[in-house]
Amino acid sequence: MDTEELIKRCISIRLSEEEEGKVVFKSRMKIKGQKNLTGCLVRKVLLLREVKIERLKLAIQLVWRTGQEVKIESLGDNIFMFKFGSNEDKRRILAGGPWHFERALIVLTELSGIGDIKKQDFSHVSF
């Protein structure tokens, strides 16, 4: 099958009324997703203005000094996901808080499963 034919077939896919709004994941996909999240922390910077991810990345590199790379993804509303290269770095950073960025408190937490990250509890920080 050539590319054009594949594109036409993809465009023609439609969900029935019964299928609309439903997405079913195979159990192994869910398990794989949960395993991928085990090396992650979610963080919210409590600032009224937007945090620039470039500045955040630079600050993290200078302060955390992790053994392996930490990948950062912005999720909007000053919420960021950090994917650690090692669980040792993740545990050290989580235990080493509280953290701040540009004089604002950072709420750093482990993910509580798969779902809407913006519903994550960012209401407390351990001192």
PDB file of N, CA, C and O in Angstrom, residues 41-49 51 56 64 73 75-82 99-101 104-110 117-125:
ATOM      1  N   LEU A  41       8.598  12.859  38.030  1.00  0.00           N
ATOM      2  CA  LEU A  41       8.019  13.693  39.077  1.00  0.00           C
ATOM      3  C   LEU A  41       7.278  14.817  38.375  1.00  0.00           C
ATOM      4  O   LEU A  41       7.645  15.240  37.288  1.00  0.00           O
ATOM      5  N   VAL A  42       6.237  15.307  39.021  1.00  0.00           N
ATOM      6  CA  VAL A  42       5.490  16.441  38.496  1.00  0.00           C
ATOM      7  C   VAL A  42       5.713  17.599  39.444  1.00  0.00           C
ATOM      8  O   VAL A  42       5.770  17.439  40.655  1.00  0.00           O
ATOM      9  N   ARG A  43       5.824  18.775  38.878  1.00  0.00           N
ATOM     10  CA  ARG A  43       6.154  19.934  39.681  1.00  0.00           C
ATOM     11  C   ARG A  43       5.303  21.105  39.241  1.00  0.00           C
ATOM     12  O   ARG A  43       5.078  21.312  38.056  1.00  0.00           O
ATOM     13  N   LYS A  44       4.846  21.868  40.223  1.00  0.00           N
ATOM     14  CA  LYS A  44       4.122  23.098  39.933  1.00  0.00           C
ATOM     15  C   LYS A  44       4.857  24.241  40.606  1.00  0.00           C
ATOM     16  O   LYS A  44       5.174  24.176  41.790  1.00  0.00           O
ATOM     17  N   VAL A  45       5.146  25.280  39.824  1.00  0.00           N
ATOM     18  CA  VAL A  45       5.790  26.480  40.347  1.00  0.00           C
ATOM     19  C   VAL A  45       4.670  27.449  40.709  1.00  0.00           C
ATOM     20  O   VAL A  45       3.850  27.806  39.867  1.00  0.00           O
ATOM     21  N   LEU A  46       4.628  27.856  41.975  1.00  0.00           N
ATOM     22  CA  LEU A  46       3.541  28.704  42.456  1.00  0.00           C
ATOM     23  C   LEU A  46       3.846  30.178  42.178  1.00  0.00           C
ATOM     24  O   LEU A  46       4.167  30.953  43.072  1.00  0.00           O
ATOM     25  N   LEU A  47       3.739  30.531  40.921  1.00  0.00           N
ATOM     26  CA  LEU A  47       3.931  31.903  40.449  1.00  0.00           C
ATOM     27  C   LEU A  47       2.709  32.327  39.659  1.00  0.00           C
ATOM     28  O   LEU A  47       2.083  31.493  38.985  1.00  0.00           O
ATOM     29  N   LEU A  48       2.360  33.597  39.727  1.00  0.00           N
ATOM     30  CA  LEU A  48       1.226  34.084  38.949  1.00  0.00           C
ATOM     31  C   LEU A  48       1.593  34.276  37.479  1.00  0.00           C
ATOM     32  O   LEU A  48       0.751  34.177  36.611  1.00  0.00           O
ATOM     33  N   ARG A  49       2.861  34.551  37.216  1.00  0.00           N
ATOM     34  CA  ARG A  49       3.293  34.723  35.827  1.00  0.00           C
ATOM     35  C   ARG A  49       3.823  33.393  35.280  1.00  0.00           C
ATOM     36  O   ARG A  49       4.157  32.485  36.028  1.00  0.00           O
ATOM     37  N   VAL A  51       6.212  30.621  33.797  1.00  0.00           N
ATOM     38  CA  VAL A  51       7.608  30.227  33.952  1.00  0.00           C
ATOM     39  C   VAL A  51       8.151  29.844  32.581  1.00  0.00           C
ATOM     40  O   VAL A  51       7.532  29.064  31.859  1.00  0.00           O
ATOM     41  N   LEU A  56      14.044  27.494  33.535  1.00  0.00           N
ATOM     42  CA  LEU A  56      13.861  26.406  34.489  1.00  0.00           C
ATOM     43  C   LEU A  56      14.889  25.297  34.232  1.00  0.00           C
ATOM     44  O   LEU A  56      15.516  24.791  35.163  1.00  0.00           O
ATOM     45  N   TRP A  64      20.437  20.887  40.782  1.00  0.00           N
ATOM     46  CA  TRP A  64      20.211  19.477  41.082  1.00  0.00           C
ATOM     47  C   TRP A  64      21.440  18.614  40.852  1.00  0.00           C
ATOM     48  O   TRP A  64      21.644  17.644  41.548  1.00  0.00           O
ATOM     49  N   GLU A  73       9.239  18.544  30.517  1.00  0.00           N
ATOM     50  CA  GLU A  73       8.152  18.825  29.586  1.00  0.00           C
ATOM     51  C   GLU A  73       7.158  19.755  30.261  1.00  0.00           C
ATOM     52  O   GLU A  73       6.728  19.509  31.382  1.00  0.00           O
ATOM     53  N   LEU A  75       3.573  21.229  30.877  1.00  0.00           N
ATOM     54  CA  LEU A  75       2.203  20.753  30.741  1.00  0.00           C
ATOM     55  C   LEU A  75       1.201  21.896  30.833  1.00  0.00           C
ATOM     56  O   LEU A  75       0.006  21.671  30.881  1.00  0.00           O
ATOM     57  N   GLY A  76       1.688  23.127  30.892  1.00  0.00           N
ATOM     58  CA  GLY A  76       0.826  24.305  30.992  1.00  0.00           C
ATOM     59  C   GLY A  76       0.536  24.653  32.439  1.00  0.00           C
ATOM     60  O   GLY A  76       0.710  23.846  33.350  1.00  0.00           O
ATOM     61  N   ASP A  77       0.101  25.885  32.684  1.00  0.00           N
ATOM     62  CA  ASP A  77      -0.245  26.382  34.026  1.00  0.00           C
ATOM     63  C   ASP A  77       0.908  26.215  35.019  1.00  0.00           C
ATOM     64  O   ASP A  77       0.689  25.898  36.187  1.00  0.00           O
ATOM     65  N   ASN A  78       2.148  26.410  34.552  1.00  0.00           N
ATOM     66  CA  ASN A  78       3.345  26.277  35.382  1.00  0.00           C
ATOM     67  C   ASN A  78       3.511  24.884  35.987  1.00  0.00           C
ATOM     68  O   ASN A  78       4.090  24.716  37.056  1.00  0.00           O
ATOM     69  N   ILE A  79       2.990  23.881  35.303  1.00  0.00           N
ATOM     70  CA  ILE A  79       3.150  22.490  35.706  1.00  0.00           C
ATOM     71  C   ILE A  79       4.123  21.842  34.731  1.00  0.00           C
ATOM     72  O   ILE A  79       3.994  21.998  33.515  1.00  0.00           O
ATOM     73  N   PHE A  80       5.090  21.119  35.283  1.00  0.00           N
ATOM     74  CA  PHE A  80       6.133  20.502  34.477  1.00  0.00           C
ATOM     75  C   PHE A  80       6.303  19.045  34.875  1.00  0.00           C
ATOM     76  O   PHE A  80       6.165  18.702  36.050  1.00  0.00           O
ATOM     77  N   MET A  81       6.621  18.198  33.895  1.00  0.00           N
ATOM     78  CA  MET A  81       6.942  16.807  34.182  1.00  0.00           C
ATOM     79  C   MET A  81       8.437  16.623  33.996  1.00  0.00           C
ATOM     80  O   MET A  81       9.012  17.087  33.018  1.00  0.00           O
ATOM     81  N   PHE A  82       9.053  15.961  34.970  1.00  0.00           N
ATOM     82  CA  PHE A  82      10.473  15.673  34.942  1.00  0.00           C
ATOM     83  C   PHE A  82      10.663  14.178  34.814  1.00  0.00           C
ATOM     84  O   PHE A  82      10.191  13.416  35.648  1.00  0.00           O
ATOM     85  N   TRP A  99      11.942  22.973  47.347  1.00  0.00           N
ATOM     86  CA  TRP A  99      12.654  23.667  46.289  1.00  0.00           C
ATOM     87  C   TRP A  99      11.937  24.966  45.959  1.00  0.00           C
ATOM     88  O   TRP A  99      10.747  25.117  46.206  1.00  0.00           O
ATOM     89  N   HIS A 100      12.681  25.888  45.363  1.00  0.00           N
ATOM     90  CA  HIS A 100      12.077  27.139  44.901  1.00  0.00           C
ATOM     91  C   HIS A 100      12.708  27.537  43.579  1.00  0.00           C
ATOM     92  O   HIS A 100      13.790  27.082  43.225  1.00  0.00           O
ATOM     93  N   PHE A 101      11.995  28.381  42.871  1.00  0.00           N
ATOM     94  CA  PHE A 101      12.470  28.894  41.586  1.00  0.00           C
ATOM     95  C   PHE A 101      12.006  30.332  41.476  1.00  0.00           C
ATOM     96  O   PHE A 101      10.814  30.620  41.631  1.00  0.00           O
ATOM     97  N   ALA A 104       9.801  31.571  44.218  1.00  0.00           N
ATOM     98  CA  ALA A 104       8.466  30.962  44.333  1.00  0.00           C
ATOM     99  C   ALA A 104       8.617  29.510  44.765  1.00  0.00           C
ATOM    100  O   ALA A 104       9.517  28.803  44.308  1.00  0.00           O
ATOM    101  N   LEU A 105       7.745  29.081  45.652  1.00  0.00           N
ATOM    102  CA  LEU A 105       7.759  27.703  46.125  1.00  0.00           C
ATOM    103  C   LEU A 105       7.406  26.752  44.989  1.00  0.00           C
ATOM    104  O   LEU A 105       6.559  27.048  44.150  1.00  0.00           O
ATOM    105  N   ILE A 106       8.061  25.609  45.000  1.00  0.00           N
ATOM    106  CA  ILE A 106       7.789  24.573  44.013  1.00  0.00           C
ATOM    107  C   ILE A 106       7.184  23.383  44.748  1.00  0.00           C
ATOM    108  O   ILE A 106       7.744  22.903  45.724  1.00  0.00           O
ATOM    109  N   VAL A 107       6.047  22.923  44.262  1.00  0.00           N
ATOM    110  CA  VAL A 107       5.440  21.713  44.789  1.00  0.00           C
ATOM    111  C   VAL A 107       5.872  20.580  43.874  1.00  0.00           C
ATOM    112  O   VAL A 107       5.536  20.565  42.693  1.00  0.00           O
ATOM    113  N   LEU A 108       6.634  19.654  44.420  1.00  0.00           N
ATOM    114  CA  LEU A 108       7.197  18.547  43.663  1.00  0.00           C
ATOM    115  C   LEU A 108       6.596  17.260  44.205  1.00  0.00           C
ATOM    116  O   LEU A 108       6.630  17.012  45.401  1.00  0.00           O
ATOM    117  N   THR A 109       5.987  16.467  43.342  1.00  0.00           N
ATOM    118  CA  THR A 109       5.277  15.278  43.799  1.00  0.00           C
ATOM    119  C   THR A 109       5.429  14.133  42.809  1.00  0.00           C
ATOM    120  O   THR A 109       5.694  14.363  41.635  1.00  0.00           O
ATOM    121  N   GLU A 110       5.252  12.927  43.312  1.00  0.00           N
ATOM    122  CA  GLU A 110       5.226  11.770  42.440  1.00  0.00           C
ATOM    123  C   GLU A 110       3.846  11.670  41.812  1.00  0.00           C
ATOM    124  O   GLU A 110       2.850  12.103  42.394  1.00  0.00           O
ATOM    125  N   ILE A 117      -3.003  15.094  34.716  1.00  0.00           N
ATOM    126  CA  ILE A 117      -1.957  15.562  35.622  1.00  0.00           C
ATOM    127  C   ILE A 117      -2.364  16.867  36.291  1.00  0.00           C
ATOM    128  O   ILE A 117      -1.982  17.128  37.420  1.00  0.00           O
ATOM    129  N   LYS A 118      -3.186  17.660  35.634  1.00  0.00           N
ATOM    130  CA  LYS A 118      -3.614  18.919  36.229  1.00  0.00           C
ATOM    131  C   LYS A 118      -4.518  18.697  37.443  1.00  0.00           C
ATOM    132  O   LYS A 118      -4.748  19.595  38.219  1.00  0.00           O
ATOM    133  N   LYS A 119      -5.004  17.466  37.618  1.00  0.00           N
ATOM    134  CA  LYS A 119      -5.805  17.133  38.796  1.00  0.00           C
ATOM    135  C   LYS A 119      -4.936  16.614  39.938  1.00  0.00           C
ATOM    136  O   LYS A 119      -5.432  16.263  40.992  1.00  0.00           O
ATOM    137  N   GLN A 120      -3.634  16.564  39.696  1.00  0.00           N
ATOM    138  CA  GLN A 120      -2.679  16.133  40.719  1.00  0.00           C
ATOM    139  C   GLN A 120      -2.762  17.064  41.914  1.00  0.00           C
ATOM    140  O   GLN A 120      -3.017  18.257  41.763  1.00  0.00           O
ATOM    141  N   ASP A 121      -2.523  16.562  43.119  1.00  0.00           N
ATOM    142  CA  ASP A 121      -2.600  17.356  44.332  1.00  0.00           C
ATOM    143  C   ASP A 121      -1.309  18.158  44.515  1.00  0.00           C
ATOM    144  O   ASP A 121      -0.248  17.605  44.764  1.00  0.00           O
ATOM    145  N   PHE A 122      -1.410  19.488  44.377  1.00  0.00           N
ATOM    146  CA  PHE A 122      -0.275  20.385  44.573  1.00  0.00           C
ATOM    147  C   PHE A 122      -0.518  21.259  45.789  1.00  0.00           C
ATOM    148  O   PHE A 122      -0.156  22.427  45.812  1.00  0.00           O
ATOM    149  N   SER A 123      -1.142  20.718  46.817  1.00  0.00           N
ATOM    150  CA  SER A 123      -1.570  21.535  47.953  1.00  0.00           C
ATOM    151  C   SER A 123      -0.602  21.556  49.128  1.00  0.00           C
ATOM    152  O   SER A 123      -0.791  22.342  50.039  1.00  0.00           O
ATOM    153  N   HIS A 124       0.426  20.707  49.148  1.00  0.00           N
ATOM    154  CA  HIS A 124       1.340  20.726  50.287  1.00  0.00           C
ATOM    155  C   HIS A 124       2.769  20.335  49.885  1.00  0.00           C
ATOM    156  O   HIS A 124       2.983  19.667  48.889  1.00  0.00           O
ATOM    157  N   VAL A 125       3.709  20.808  50.723  1.00  0.00           N
ATOM    158  CA  VAL A 125       5.119  20.518  50.530  1.00  0.00           C
ATOM    159  C   VAL A 125       5.689  20.128  51.887  1.00  0.00           C
ATOM    160  O   VAL A 125       5.394  20.773  52.892  1.00  0.00           O
TER     161      VAL A 125
END
